[in-house]
Structures are given as structure tokens and as C-alpha cells.
């Protein structure tokens, strides 16, 4: 069947009506289509907790679960701030950024060979080999770090350097994904980070560090040094 | 895309290498997904059913959800636009760019932008728009089309990619995947910093909070939204979920179905423009709700396909997709999903252009089994085949069935034909003037004709011994 016979059968294509807005056009078409429905699907009654992996959590210490789940997604969990600094030194990564709120917690561990800035200058983002920022929390079930705009004032600082370390307060660890959603609150932009940045676009081979950190680390602390 | 070749023609012409790589990666993803779902949940099917019901509920009530989500977003400080057609969507984007005097854009992967061909449109208007998803970036520099909705370059190997990088001045030829990836990292991070506007899609939108949810593994979307001052999100009108508390179910199923992960690496929840204390990110957030054929689907008897969360699981499991790869479907959406959605989105008037796609399926039902929102794809394919039949759309490549239907409805004629057809064994069947048969015979031989044998066997069996 040719285009012409199609046109004869269904008439000319309707000319767009420029007098009505796209909004009205869409909403009118939606209403018209739905009017014809004999009945509309009801919202199912289900509990959003059905997705929780209870076997993973089962009465265990949240920090232990967090560590185990982080390992699965290749986030390195360090026992304490000093261990992070030792690791950095072993890698030869000496230039970096530390969030001002964490400076007192880390300051004592950095040797004189380190060059650590307390202000992240995005114009020089390639100058930072690592960054240490405060997380809004974590989700144990999935080994996820929660970064919020409320807590961190620079989104780029946790993203651009090759290695990023998130500092998590023990009391901010949530058990499961539904709890993570409930905690979103009023934050304008929250991001959950479950592992290093990665791609498998080239022949399905997994490569880490495609845009964001190639090394994603974390540490749980009881409280910040004020 | 590929002219008007039918799916099986395209499959037959695919190089063995491409075919093997598509086959391999789809199979691996599918198997991992199955393991992940079934190891962790006693009844994963129940999850799919609930997710399907939630999305169907939204689709059946879009007339109330759409205005509700619009109001919520406006309260959150987002500017909401509407675009009935592809061209309206492109022009809305352009208007925003012009108002900001922006001529550099970074983009994340969004299927809507593929639909409306935004890249070409922006280029035509002198705007530099850079794809930042590694796969999409390679598609862009090769002026190619994605062949999978989650893995855009599933059809390319590292040597082709290395050649493209060399041609584009991204370093001397090197086909090590790690080197390729690191070169893209260097190149793209400067593009983010130079750009003024970021264009993204959305995986979900919560009607309750107006939150936009975006997932990526690469982190490119976060980079886009950290480095630029203006965010434009192109969102299909069907992307809504009712409440924030529905997100765990969908995030769970999306990560597992798309890439066999418990959660995608980066999951972003965007509520509005940045707070003044935040140094990075957008002062302006624009949402463009795009129809572009979706209301045509809503008017059809196949609205279930609007539940789709673009996970790609049905592509990975489909025996036809595995053989044919994505370009064979001549559409932005390939695979079982595309076989349903693509013809419908053409609208009633142009349906016939893609009416052959629903035939590219063996109706094995695997797509339905894996679909995280429980879309009965085989049923929909049948409805569309019927629609094509009722509308009398002639399809190339279909064997002429007229004579067959006469035979099959008249027992005597059928019986005679069955035994008479033994003559086929002595005819050179590949010379018969039936294109479908010729195509089929190019790679296979017809088995020997044994017409009538079953009837003979049955008659003998019935005879009392
Ligand atoms: S139709 Fe279902 S399986 Fe296919 S991409 Fe959409 S959601 Fe995934």
C-alpha cells in the first residue's frame, strides 16, 4: 500500500493548530484517550519494604553489613582516617582537597609532603588527585554512600578527583533503600554512590574511572573532631 | 536507518563478528540478571507484577498525574514546558539556549533526545552539543545510531572505536579499552567545564515530590549537573511514579534488569535549582514534557507498552534481537520493546511504515518473562499484527498466504495438495518466484516433503486391531 492510498483512507494529516498550546493539546488528547477506558487500573496495595534484602541485614551490625556490601561494589572501606592517609601515601597521591568540616579530623595524619587544600577550585580540577568530603549518610543494604547538597557545598569536589573518600558518621548509616528514600527530605540534589564510576561500553569490559572517581573509598567515624 | 530493509534481511547481512559480540553480551547480561533476582528474592515475579500495576495505574490516570506533577515541580522552582511533537521539543530547547546565549551543551544519554533527533537539530543551529555517555559519545563521533537502549555501541568492537578516536584527534591508535576510556575521561571533563547547559532525560519522576530521578553508571550525568548552570530535562509523559516510596521498587528492578546491579552506581534525586550555599550546579531547571506519539499509544489498545522503564532486558533475551542487532529495527527503540512501541509511535497515519516490526518475533514469550514491569509483549505484538492485517498493510517478505487459506479451509483440497506436493521434492524450490522462500533458502535447505504421512499414520492407528 502506498503513502497515497494511506492518505486517501485517513484524510490529510491534521494541520497543527497553533492557537492552542502544546500543554492543552497534550492534556486534551490524554483525557480523550482515557475517557474511553471502561475502568482504570487501581494502585496496588503493596509495601515498599518488599524490596529489602532481609537476609543481608538479619540482625547484624550495620557497619559490618556496609563494609561487606561496599566490597561487593568495589568501594574501599577504611578502618579509620589515618588508614586513608597511609593509603594515599602508598599510591603517591599527595595533592588533594579536604572538606573544611573534616580538617580537624584529618589534619594530624597528613605529613609535610602532602599539599591539601580546603577550598576546591573547579577551574583547576585536574590539580586534585584525591578529595575527602563528608557524606550525608550511607545505606548498609547496598553499600551506598549518600552525598547531599545540604552537607557538601561542592558537588565537583567529590566527583572530579581520581580518588574520593566519603566520611560517614556512624549515626547516619541507614539500613535499607526505603530508609534512604525517606531520608531525602528537602535536599535539592542528593546522589547515591554505589561504587566507582564505571563503564562497560567497550566490548562489555568493565573499566573504572570513566568520568568520576576510579577509586571510591569510605570511612565510618563516631564523630567529627570539632 | 538502514532504508526499508526487513529485520531478517538486516540480520542476514550482519557481519559474523558483530553478530557474535551482540549475542555474547546480551546473553551474559541476561544470565547475571536472572541470578541476581532469584538469589535474593523468594518471589521476584511478584515484584514485577506490582511494578507493572503501579505503572499501569499511572498511565490510566495520566490526566490527573500530569497536572499534579507540573504543579509540584513549579513549587520546587522548576520551569515546566510541554512539547506535543518532536519539532516542538527541539524548538523549546533552542529557545531556552537562545535566551541564555548558550552555545555549548553537554548531554547525557536520553532516549527522548534520540527520538526527536535533538543532536542533529542543535548542530544545524550552530550549537555544540556533546554526548557524554561513553557509548553515545562514540556513536556521535561516528555519526552512527545506538543499537541498544542501554548499551549503545554493543555492535562495535575496540578496533573500530580506536580508529574513530584516532580520526578525531584523541591520540594515536590504541585499542586497549582502558586507554580508550581514559582518553574519553580527559576529553570530556573539559567539555563539561566549558558548557553552559546540561541536557538530560529522566528515569522516573515522583508525582508526590516532583523529584527527578536519574541513574548512570559512569557519573556523566552528575558531572553535567555539577559543572553547568542550567539543566534541561526532556521527559516522556509516561515517566511518572506516584510516590517517593515507590522508587525503591523501581530502582531495584531497573538496576537488576538493565545491568545486573543491585543499584546503578550513581542515582541522583533532583528537586530543583541549587541552594545558594551550593557552589556547583544549576540555577535554572527546565523540564520539557514530551508527547511525540505517546498519546497515540494511549489511544491504542496497547497502552501497556507505556509502562516501559527502558531497561533493555527484553532486548538481551530476545532470540531475534540477538541475531539481528538493533539497527535492523530501523527505529530508535529496537528489540521486542521497539517492535511494539516504534510502529505505535508513528501514529495512525504512518503506522504502516513500521507495521512489519511486530512480525520480527517468534512469540516465544521470553520478553514478557523478564520485563520488570510485566508488559505482555507477545500479546501486544499479536494485536499489532492484527491491526496491520485489518488495515491491509502489505508487507514485503511475507509469503503470499491467499492460496494457503483456500487450501486450509477445504479438507478435500488440503488432502489432495498434501500428497500432490510430494512433487516439491523434485522441484528446485529456490527458483520459485516467492521472495520470502528464496531468502529463506539462501541459508537453509527445505526438509524433504512428507505431506500426508500424519494422516496415514492416524488412519492406521484408528483402525481397530
Ligand atoms: S519492555 Fe520491559 S523489558 Fe523491555 S525495555 Fe521496557 S521495561 Fe525493559
Coordinates of N, CA and C in Angstrom, one line a residue, chain A:
Chain A
X1 N 0.8 -1.2 0.0 CA 0.0 0.0 0.0 C 0.9 1.3 0.0
X2 N 0.5 2.2 -0.8 CA 1.4 3.4 -1.0 C 1.0 4.4 0.0
X3 N 1.8 5.4 0.1 CA 1.6 6.5 1.0 C 0.3 7.2 0.6
X4 N 0.0 7.3 -0.7 CA -1.2 8.0 -1.2 C -2.5 7.3 -0.8
X5 N -2.5 6.0 -0.9 CA -3.7 5.3 -0.5 C -3.9 5.5 1.0
X6 N -2.8 5.5 1.7 CA -3.0 5.7 3.2 C -3.6 7.1 3.4
X7 N -3.1 8.1 2.7 CA -3.6 9.4 2.9 C -5.1 9.5 2.5
X8 N -5.5 8.8 1.4 CA -6.9 8.8 1.0 C -7.7 8.2 2.1
X9 N -7.2 7.1 2.6 CA -8.0 6.4 3.6 C -8.2 7.3 4.9
X10 N -7.2 8.0 5.3 CA -7.3 8.6 6.6 C -7.3 10.2 6.5
X11 N -7.4 10.6 5.2 CA -7.5 12.1 5.0 C -6.2 12.7 5.2
X12 N -6.2 14.0 5.0 CA -5.0 14.8 5.1 C -4.5 14.7 6.6
X13 N -3.2 14.8 6.8 CA -2.7 14.9 8.2 C -3.2 16.2 8.8
X14 N -3.6 16.1 10.1 CA -4.2 17.3 10.7 C -3.2 18.3 10.8
X15 N -3.5 19.5 10.4 CA -2.6 20.7 10.5 C -2.5 21.0 11.9
X16 N -1.2 21.3 12.4 CA -1.0 21.7 13.8 C -1.8 22.9 14.0
X17 N -2.5 23.0 15.1 CA -3.3 24.2 15.5 C -2.5 25.1 16.3
X18 N -2.0 26.2 15.8 CA -1.1 27.0 16.5 C -1.8 27.9 17.6
X19 N -3.1 27.8 17.6 CA -3.8 28.6 18.5 C -3.9 28.0 19.9
X20 N -3.8 26.6 19.9 CA -3.8 26.0 21.3 C -2.4 25.6 21.7
X21 N -2.1 25.7 22.9 CA -0.8 25.5 23.4 C -0.5 23.9 23.4
X22 N 0.8 23.6 23.4 CA 1.1 22.2 23.4 C 0.6 21.5 24.7
X23 N 0.6 22.3 25.7 CA 0.1 21.8 27.0 C -1.4 21.3 26.9
X24 N -2.2 22.2 26.3 CA -3.6 21.9 26.2 C -3.8 20.7 25.2
X25 N -3.0 20.8 24.1 CA -3.1 19.8 23.1 C -2.8 18.4 23.8
X26 N -1.8 18.3 24.5 CA -1.4 17.0 25.1 C -2.4 16.6 26.2
X27 N -2.8 17.5 27.0 CA -3.7 17.1 28.1 C -5.1 16.8 27.5
X28 N -5.5 17.4 26.5 CA -6.8 17.1 25.8 C -6.7 15.7 25.2
X29 N -5.7 15.4 24.5 CA -5.5 14.1 23.9 C -5.5 13.0 25.0
X30 N -4.8 13.3 26.1 CA -4.7 12.3 27.2 C -6.1 12.1 27.7
X31 N -6.8 13.1 28.0 CA -8.2 12.9 28.6 C -9.1 12.2 27.6
X32 N -9.0 12.5 26.4 CA -9.9 11.9 25.4 C -9.6 10.4 25.4
X33 N -8.3 10.0 25.3 CA -7.9 8.6 25.3 C -8.4 7.9 26.5
X34 N -8.3 8.5 27.6 CA -8.6 7.8 28.9 C -10.1 7.7 29.1
X35 N -10.9 8.7 28.6 CA -12.4 8.6 28.7 C -12.9 7.3 28.2
X36 N -12.3 6.7 27.2 CA -12.8 5.5 26.6 C -12.6 4.3 27.5
X37 N -11.7 4.4 28.5 CA -11.4 3.2 29.3 C -12.6 2.8 30.2
X38 N -13.0 1.6 30.1 CA -14.1 1.1 30.9 C -13.8 1.2 32.4
X39 N -12.6 0.8 32.8 CA -12.2 1.1 34.2 C -10.7 1.3 34.2
X40 N -10.2 2.0 35.2 CA -8.8 2.4 35.2 C -8.1 1.5 36.3
X41 N -6.8 1.2 36.0 CA -6.1 0.3 36.9 C -6.0 1.0 38.3
X42 N -6.2 0.3 39.3 CA -6.0 0.8 40.7 C -4.6 0.7 41.1
X43 N -4.2 1.5 42.0 CA -2.9 1.4 42.6 C -2.8 0.2 43.5
X44 N -1.8 -0.7 43.2 CA -1.8 -1.9 44.0 C -1.4 -1.6 45.5
X45 N -2.0 -2.4 46.4 CA -1.6 -2.2 47.8 C -0.4 -3.1 48.0
X46 N 0.8 -2.4 48.1 CA 2.0 -3.2 48.4 C 2.8 -2.4 49.3
X47 N 3.7 -3.0 50.0 CA 4.5 -2.4 51.0 C 5.9 -2.1 50.3
X48 N 6.3 -0.9 50.4 CA 7.6 -0.6 49.7 C 8.8 -1.3 50.3
X49 N 8.5 -1.9 51.5 CA 9.6 -2.7 52.1 C 9.8 -4.1 51.5
X50 N 9.0 -4.4 50.5 CA 9.1 -5.8 49.9 C 10.5 -5.9 49.2
X51 N 11.2 -4.8 48.9 CA 12.4 -5.0 48.2 C 13.6 -5.1 49.1
X52 N 13.4 -5.0 50.4 CA 14.5 -5.1 51.3 C 15.1 -6.5 51.3
X53 N 16.4 -6.6 51.3 CA 17.0 -8.0 51.3 C 17.3 -8.3 52.8
X54 N 16.2 -8.9 53.4 CA 16.3 -9.1 54.9 C 17.5 -10.1 55.2
X55 N 17.7 -11.0 54.3 CA 18.8 -12.0 54.6 C 20.1 -11.3 54.8
X56 N 20.3 -10.2 54.1 CA 21.6 -9.5 54.1 C 21.7 -8.8 55.5
X57 N 20.6 -8.2 56.0 CA 20.7 -7.4 57.2 C 20.6 -8.2 58.5
X58 N 19.7 -9.2 58.5 CA 19.4 -10.1 59.6 C 20.2 -9.8 60.9
X59 N 19.8 -8.8 61.6 CA 20.2 -8.6 62.9 C 21.7 -8.3 63.1
X60 N 22.4 -8.0 62.0 CA 23.8 -7.7 62.0 C 24.2 -6.3 62.3
X61 N 25.4 -6.0 62.7 CA 25.9 -4.7 62.9 C 25.9 -3.9 61.5
X62 N 25.2 -2.8 61.4 CA 25.1 -2.1 60.2 C 26.5 -1.8 59.6
X63 N 27.5 -1.5 60.4 CA 28.8 -1.1 59.8 C 29.4 -2.4 59.1
X64 N 29.2 -3.5 59.7 CA 29.7 -4.8 59.2 C 29.0 -5.0 57.8
X65 N 27.7 -4.9 57.8 CA 27.0 -5.1 56.5 C 27.5 -4.1 55.5
X66 N 27.6 -2.8 55.9 CA 28.0 -1.8 55.0 C 29.4 -2.2 54.4
X67 N 30.3 -2.6 55.2 CA 31.6 -3.0 54.7 C 31.5 -4.1 53.7
X68 N 30.8 -5.1 54.0 CA 30.6 -6.3 53.1 C 30.0 -5.9 51.8
X69 N 29.0 -5.1 51.9 CA 28.3 -4.7 50.6 C 29.1 -3.7 49.8
X70 N 29.9 -2.9 50.5 CA 30.8 -2.0 49.8 C 31.9 -2.7 49.0
X71 N 32.3 -3.8 49.6 CA 33.3 -4.6 49.0 C 32.8 -5.2 47.7
X72 N 31.5 -5.6 47.7 CA 30.9 -6.2 46.5 C 30.9 -5.2 45.3
X73 N 30.8 -3.9 45.7 CA 30.7 -2.9 44.6 C 32.0 -2.2 44.4
X74 N 33.0 -2.7 45.0 CA 34.4 -2.2 44.9 C 34.6 -0.8 45.5
X75 N 33.8 -0.5 46.6 CA 34.2 0.7 47.3 C 35.1 0.2 48.5
X76 N 36.2 1.0 48.7 CA 37.1 0.5 49.8 C 36.7 1.2 51.1
X77 N 36.4 0.3 52.1 CA 36.1 0.9 53.4 C 37.3 0.8 54.3
X78 N 37.7 2.0 54.8 CA 38.9 2.1 55.6 C 38.5 2.0 57.1
X79 N 39.4 1.5 57.9 CA 39.1 1.4 59.4 C 39.0 2.7 60.1
X80 N 39.9 3.7 59.6 CA 39.9 5.0 60.3 C 40.6 6.0 59.4
X81 N 40.5 7.3 59.7 CA 41.1 8.3 58.8 C 42.6 8.1 58.6
X82 N 43.3 7.7 59.6 CA 44.7 7.5 59.4 C 45.0 6.5 58.2
X83 N 44.2 5.5 58.1 CA 44.4 4.4 57.1 C 44.2 5.0 55.7
X84 N 43.4 6.0 55.6 CA 43.2 6.6 54.3 C 44.4 7.4 53.9
X85 N 45.0 8.1 54.8 CA 46.2 8.9 54.5 C 47.4 8.0 54.2
X86 N 47.5 6.9 54.9 CA 48.5 5.9 54.6 C 48.4 5.4 53.2
X87 N 47.1 5.1 52.9 CA 46.9 4.5 51.5 C 47.3 5.6 50.4
X88 N 46.9 6.8 50.7 CA 47.2 7.9 49.7 C 48.7 8.0 49.5
X89 N 49.4 7.9 50.6 CA 50.9 8.0 50.6 C 51.4 6.8 49.7
X90 N 50.9 5.6 50.0 CA 51.4 4.5 49.3 C 51.2 4.6 47.8
X91 N 50.1 5.3 47.4 CA 49.8 5.5 46.0 C 50.6 6.6 45.4
X92 N 51.2 7.4 46.2 CA 51.8 8.6 45.7 C 50.9 9.8 45.4
X93 N 49.7 9.7 45.9 CA 48.7 10.8 45.7 C 48.8 11.8 46.8
X94 N 49.5 12.9 46.6 CA 49.8 13.8 47.7 C 49.0 15.2 47.5
X95 N 48.5 15.4 46.3 CA 47.7 16.7 46.2 C 46.2 16.4 46.2
X96 N 45.6 17.1 47.1 CA 44.1 16.9 47.2 C 43.4 17.9 47.9
X97 N 42.1 17.6 48.1 CA 41.2 18.5 48.8 C 40.6 17.8 50.0
X98 N 40.4 18.6 51.1 CA 39.7 18.1 52.2 C 38.6 19.1 52.6
X99 N 37.4 18.6 52.8 CA 36.3 19.5 53.2 C 36.7 20.2 54.5
X100 N 36.4 21.5 54.6 CA 36.8 22.2 55.9 C 36.3 21.5 57.1
X101 N 35.1 21.0 57.1 CA 34.5 20.4 58.3 C 35.3 19.2 58.8
X102 N 36.1 18.6 57.9 CA 36.8 17.4 58.3 C 38.3 17.7 58.5
X103 N 38.7 18.9 58.4 CA 40.1 19.2 58.5 C 40.7 18.8 59.8
X104 N 40.0 19.1 60.9 CA 40.5 18.7 62.2 C 40.6 17.2 62.4
X105 N 39.7 16.5 61.7 CA 39.8 15.0 61.9 C 41.0 14.4 61.1
X106 N 41.4 15.1 60.1 CA 42.5 14.5 59.2 C 43.8 15.2 59.4
X107 N 43.8 16.4 59.8 CA 45.0 17.3 59.8 C 46.2 16.6 60.4
X108 N 46.1 16.0 61.5 CA 47.2 15.4 62.2 C 47.9 14.2 61.4
X109 N 47.1 13.6 60.5 CA 47.6 12.5 59.8 C 48.4 12.8 58.6
X110 N 48.2 14.0 58.0 CA 48.9 14.4 56.8 C 50.4 14.8 57.1
X111 N 51.3 14.2 56.5 CA 52.7 14.6 56.7 C 53.0 15.8 55.9
X112 N 54.2 16.3 56.0 CA 54.6 17.6 55.3 C 54.6 17.5 53.8
X113 N 54.8 16.2 53.3 CA 54.8 16.1 51.8 C 53.5 16.2 51.1
X114 N 52.4 16.3 51.9 CA 51.1 16.5 51.3 C 50.8 17.9 51.0
X115 N 50.0 18.1 49.9 CA 49.6 19.5 49.7 C 48.0 19.4 49.6
X116 N 47.4 19.8 50.7 CA 46.0 19.6 50.8 C 45.3 21.0 50.9
X117 N 44.3 21.2 50.0 CA 43.6 22.5 50.0 C 42.2 22.3 50.7
X118 N 41.8 23.4 51.3 CA 40.5 23.4 51.9 C 39.4 24.1 51.1
X119 N 39.8 24.5 49.9 CA 38.8 25.1 49.0 C 39.0 24.4 47.7
X120 N 37.9 23.9 47.1 CA 38.0 23.2 45.8 C 37.8 24.2 44.7
X121 N 38.8 24.4 43.9 CA 38.7 25.4 42.8 C 38.4 24.6 41.5
X122 N 37.2 24.7 41.0 CA 36.8 23.9 39.9 C 37.6 24.2 38.6
X123 N 38.1 25.5 38.6 CA 38.9 25.8 37.4 C 40.2 24.9 37.3
X124 N 40.6 24.4 38.4 CA 41.9 23.6 38.4 C 41.6 22.2 38.8
X125 N 40.5 21.7 38.3 CA 40.0 20.4 38.9 C 41.0 19.2 38.6
X126 N 41.9 19.4 37.6 CA 42.8 18.3 37.4 C 44.0 18.3 38.4
X127 N 44.1 19.4 39.2 CA 45.2 19.5 40.2 C 45.0 18.6 41.4
X128 N 43.7 18.1 41.6 CA 43.4 17.4 42.8 C 43.5 15.9 42.4
X129 N 44.4 15.2 43.1 CA 44.4 13.7 42.9 C 43.4 13.0 43.7
X130 N 43.1 13.6 44.9 CA 42.1 13.0 45.8 C 41.2 14.0 46.4
X131 N 40.1 13.6 47.0 CA 39.3 14.5 47.8 C 38.7 13.7 49.0
X132 N 38.5 14.4 50.1 CA 37.8 13.8 51.2 C 36.7 14.7 51.6
X133 N 35.5 14.2 51.6 CA 34.3 15.0 51.8 C 33.4 14.3 52.8
X134 N 32.5 15.0 53.4 CA 31.5 14.5 54.4 C 30.3 14.0 53.7
X135 N 29.9 12.8 54.0 CA 28.7 12.2 53.4 C 27.5 12.6 54.2
X136 N 26.3 12.6 53.5 CA 25.1 12.8 54.3 C 24.7 11.5 55.0
X137 N 25.2 10.4 54.6 CA 24.9 9.1 55.3 C 25.3 7.9 54.4
X138 N 24.8 6.8 54.7 CA 25.1 5.6 53.9 C 23.9 4.6 54.0
X139 N 23.8 3.7 53.0 CA 22.8 2.7 53.0 C 23.5 1.3 53.1
X140 N 23.4 0.6 54.3 CA 24.1 -0.6 54.5 C 23.8 -1.7 53.5
X141 N 22.5 -1.9 53.3 CA 22.0 -3.0 52.4 C 22.7 -3.0 51.0
X142 N 23.0 -1.9 50.5 CA 23.5 -1.8 49.1 C 25.0 -1.3 49.1
X143 N 25.5 -1.0 50.2 CA 26.9 -0.4 50.3 C 27.0 1.0 49.6
X144 N 25.9 1.8 49.8 CA 25.8 3.0 49.1 C 26.2 4.2 50.0
X145 N 26.9 5.2 49.4 CA 27.3 6.4 50.1 C 26.2 7.5 49.6
X146 N 25.7 8.2 50.6 CA 24.8 9.3 50.3 C 25.4 10.6 50.3
X147 N 25.5 11.4 49.2 CA 26.0 12.7 49.2 C 24.9 13.7 49.0
X148 N 24.8 14.7 49.9 CA 23.7 15.7 49.8 C 24.3 17.1 49.6
X149 N 23.5 17.9 48.9 CA 23.8 19.3 48.8 C 23.9 20.0 50.1
X150 N 23.0 19.6 51.0 CA 22.9 20.2 52.3 C 24.2 20.1 53.1
X151 N 24.9 19.0 53.0 CA 26.1 18.7 53.8 C 27.4 19.1 53.0
X152 N 27.4 18.9 51.7 CA 28.6 19.2 51.0 C 28.3 20.4 50.0
X153 N 29.2 21.4 50.1 CA 28.9 22.6 49.3 C 29.5 22.6 47.9
X154 N 30.2 21.5 47.6 CA 30.8 21.4 46.2 C 30.6 20.1 45.6
X155 N 29.7 20.0 44.6 CA 29.4 18.7 44.0 C 30.7 18.2 43.3
X156 N 31.4 19.1 42.7 CA 32.6 18.7 41.8 C 33.7 18.1 42.7
X157 N 33.8 18.5 43.9 CA 34.9 18.0 44.7 C 34.8 16.5 45.0
X158 N 33.7 16.0 45.0 CA 33.6 14.5 45.3 C 33.5 13.7 44.0
X159 N 33.6 14.4 42.9 CA 33.4 13.8 41.6 C 34.7 13.8 40.7
X160 N 35.3 14.9 40.7 CA 36.4 15.1 39.7 C 37.7 14.4 40.0
X161 N 38.2 14.4 41.2 CA 39.5 13.8 41.5 C 39.4 12.3 41.3
X162 N 40.6 11.7 41.0 CA 40.7 10.3 40.7 C 40.2 9.4 41.9
X163 N 40.6 9.9 43.1 CA 40.2 9.1 44.3 C 39.3 10.0 45.2
X164 N 38.1 9.4 45.6 CA 37.3 10.2 46.5 C 37.0 9.3 47.8
X165 N 37.1 10.0 48.9 CA 36.8 9.3 50.2 C 35.7 10.0 50.9
X166 N 34.7 9.2 51.2 CA 33.5 9.8 51.9 C 33.6 9.5 53.4
X167 N 33.4 10.5 54.2 CA 33.4 10.2 55.6 C 32.0 10.1 56.1
X168 N 31.7 9.0 56.8 CA 30.3 8.7 57.2 C 30.2 8.7 58.7
X169 N 29.3 9.4 59.3 CA 29.1 9.3 60.7 C 28.3 8.1 61.0
X170 N 28.7 7.3 62.0 CA 28.0 6.1 62.3 C 26.5 6.3 62.5
X171 N 26.1 7.3 63.1 CA 24.7 7.5 63.3 C 23.9 7.8 62.1
X172 N 24.6 8.1 61.0 CA 23.9 8.4 59.7 C 23.8 7.2 58.8
X173 N 24.2 6.0 59.3 CA 24.0 4.8 58.5 C 22.6 4.3 58.5
X174 N 22.0 4.2 57.3 CA 20.6 3.7 57.3 C 20.7 2.3 56.9
X175 N 19.6 1.5 57.2 CA 19.7 0.1 56.9 C 19.4 -0.3 55.5
X176 N 18.4 0.3 54.9 CA 17.9 -0.2 53.6 C 17.5 0.9 52.7
X177 N 17.2 0.6 51.4 CA 16.9 1.5 50.4 C 15.7 2.4 50.7
X178 N 14.6 1.7 51.2 CA 13.4 2.6 51.5 C 13.7 3.6 52.6
X179 N 14.6 3.3 53.5 CA 15.0 4.3 54.5 C 15.8 5.4 53.8
X180 N 16.6 5.0 52.8 CA 17.3 6.1 52.1 C 16.4 7.0 51.4
X181 N 15.3 6.5 50.8 CA 14.3 7.4 50.2 C 13.6 8.3 51.2
X182 N 13.3 7.7 52.3 CA 12.6 8.6 53.3 C 13.5 9.7 53.8
X183 N 14.8 9.5 53.7 CA 15.8 10.5 54.2 C 16.0 11.6 53.2
X184 N 15.4 11.5 52.0 CA 15.7 12.5 51.0 C 15.3 13.9 51.5
X185 N 14.2 14.0 52.2 CA 13.8 15.2 52.8 C 13.7 16.4 51.8
X186 N 14.2 17.5 52.2 CA 14.1 18.7 51.4 C 15.3 19.0 50.5
X187 N 16.3 18.0 50.5 CA 17.5 18.3 49.8 C 17.2 18.5 48.3
X188 N 17.9 19.6 47.8 CA 17.7 19.9 46.4 C 18.3 18.9 45.4
X189 N 19.4 18.3 45.8 CA 20.1 17.4 45.0 C 20.9 16.4 45.8
X190 N 20.4 15.2 45.8 CA 21.1 14.1 46.5 C 21.6 13.1 45.5
X191 N 22.8 12.6 45.8 CA 23.2 11.5 44.9 C 23.7 10.3 45.7
X192 N 23.3 9.1 45.3 CA 23.7 7.9 45.9 C 24.9 7.3 45.1
X193 N 25.9 7.0 45.8 CA 27.1 6.5 45.1 C 27.4 5.1 45.5
X194 N 27.2 4.1 44.6 CA 27.4 2.7 44.9 C 28.6 2.2 44.1
X195 N 29.8 2.5 44.5 CA 31.0 2.0 43.7 C 31.6 3.2 43.0
X196 N 32.8 2.9 42.3 CA 33.4 3.9 41.5 C 32.7 4.1 40.2
X197 N 32.9 5.2 39.5 CA 32.4 5.5 38.2 C 32.8 4.4 37.3
X198 N 31.9 3.8 36.5 CA 32.3 2.7 35.6 C 31.5 2.6 34.3
X199 N 32.2 2.0 33.4 CA 31.5 1.7 32.1 C 31.9 0.3 31.6
X200 N 31.0 -0.2 30.8 CA 31.3 -1.4 30.1 C 31.0 -1.3 28.6
X201 N 31.1 0.0 28.2 CA 30.6 0.2 26.8 C 31.5 -0.4 25.7
X202 N 32.9 -0.5 26.0 CA 33.8 -1.0 25.0 C 33.8 -2.5 25.2
X203 N 33.2 -3.2 24.3 CA 33.1 -4.7 24.3 C 32.7 -5.3 25.6
X204 N 31.9 -4.6 26.4 CA 31.4 -5.2 27.7 C 32.5 -5.4 28.7
X205 N 33.7 -4.8 28.5 CA 34.8 -4.9 29.5 C 34.6 -3.8 30.5
X206 N 34.7 -4.2 31.8 CA 34.4 -3.2 32.9 C 35.7 -2.3 33.1
X207 N 35.5 -1.0 33.0 CA 36.6 -0.1 33.3 C 36.1 0.9 34.3
X208 N 36.9 1.2 35.3 CA 36.5 2.1 36.4 C 37.2 3.5 36.2
X209 N 36.4 4.5 36.6 CA 37.0 5.9 36.5 C 36.7 6.5 35.2
X210 N 35.6 6.3 34.6 CA 35.3 6.9 33.2 C 35.1 8.4 33.3
X211 N 34.3 8.9 34.3 CA 34.2 10.3 34.4 C 34.5 10.7 35.9
X212 N 34.0 10.0 36.8 CA 34.1 10.3 38.2 C 35.3 9.5 38.8
X213 N 35.3 9.2 40.1 CA 36.4 8.6 40.7 C 36.7 7.2 40.2
X214 N 38.0 6.8 40.0 CA 38.3 5.5 39.7 C 38.5 4.7 41.0
X215 N 38.8 5.4 42.0 CA 38.9 4.8 43.4 C 37.9 5.5 44.3
X216 N 36.9 4.7 44.8 CA 35.9 5.2 45.7 C 36.2 4.6 47.1
X217 N 36.4 5.5 48.0 CA 36.7 5.0 49.4 C 35.7 5.6 50.4
X218 N 35.7 5.0 51.6 CA 34.8 5.5 52.6 C 35.4 5.1 54.0
X219 N 35.0 5.9 55.0 CA 35.4 5.6 56.4 C 34.2 5.9 57.3
X220 N 34.0 5.1 58.3 CA 32.9 5.4 59.2 C 33.6 5.9 60.5
X221 N 33.1 7.1 61.0 CA 33.7 7.6 62.3 C 32.6 7.8 63.3
X222 N 32.9 7.8 64.6 CA 31.9 8.0 65.6 C 31.4 9.5 65.6
X223 N 32.4 10.4 65.6 CA 32.1 11.8 65.5 C 33.2 12.6 64.9
X224 N 32.9 13.8 64.4 CA 33.9 14.6 63.8 C 34.7 15.3 65.0
X225 N 36.0 15.6 64.7 CA 36.7 16.3 65.7 C 36.4 17.8 65.5
X226 N 35.8 18.4 66.5 CA 35.3 19.8 66.3 C 36.4 20.8 66.6

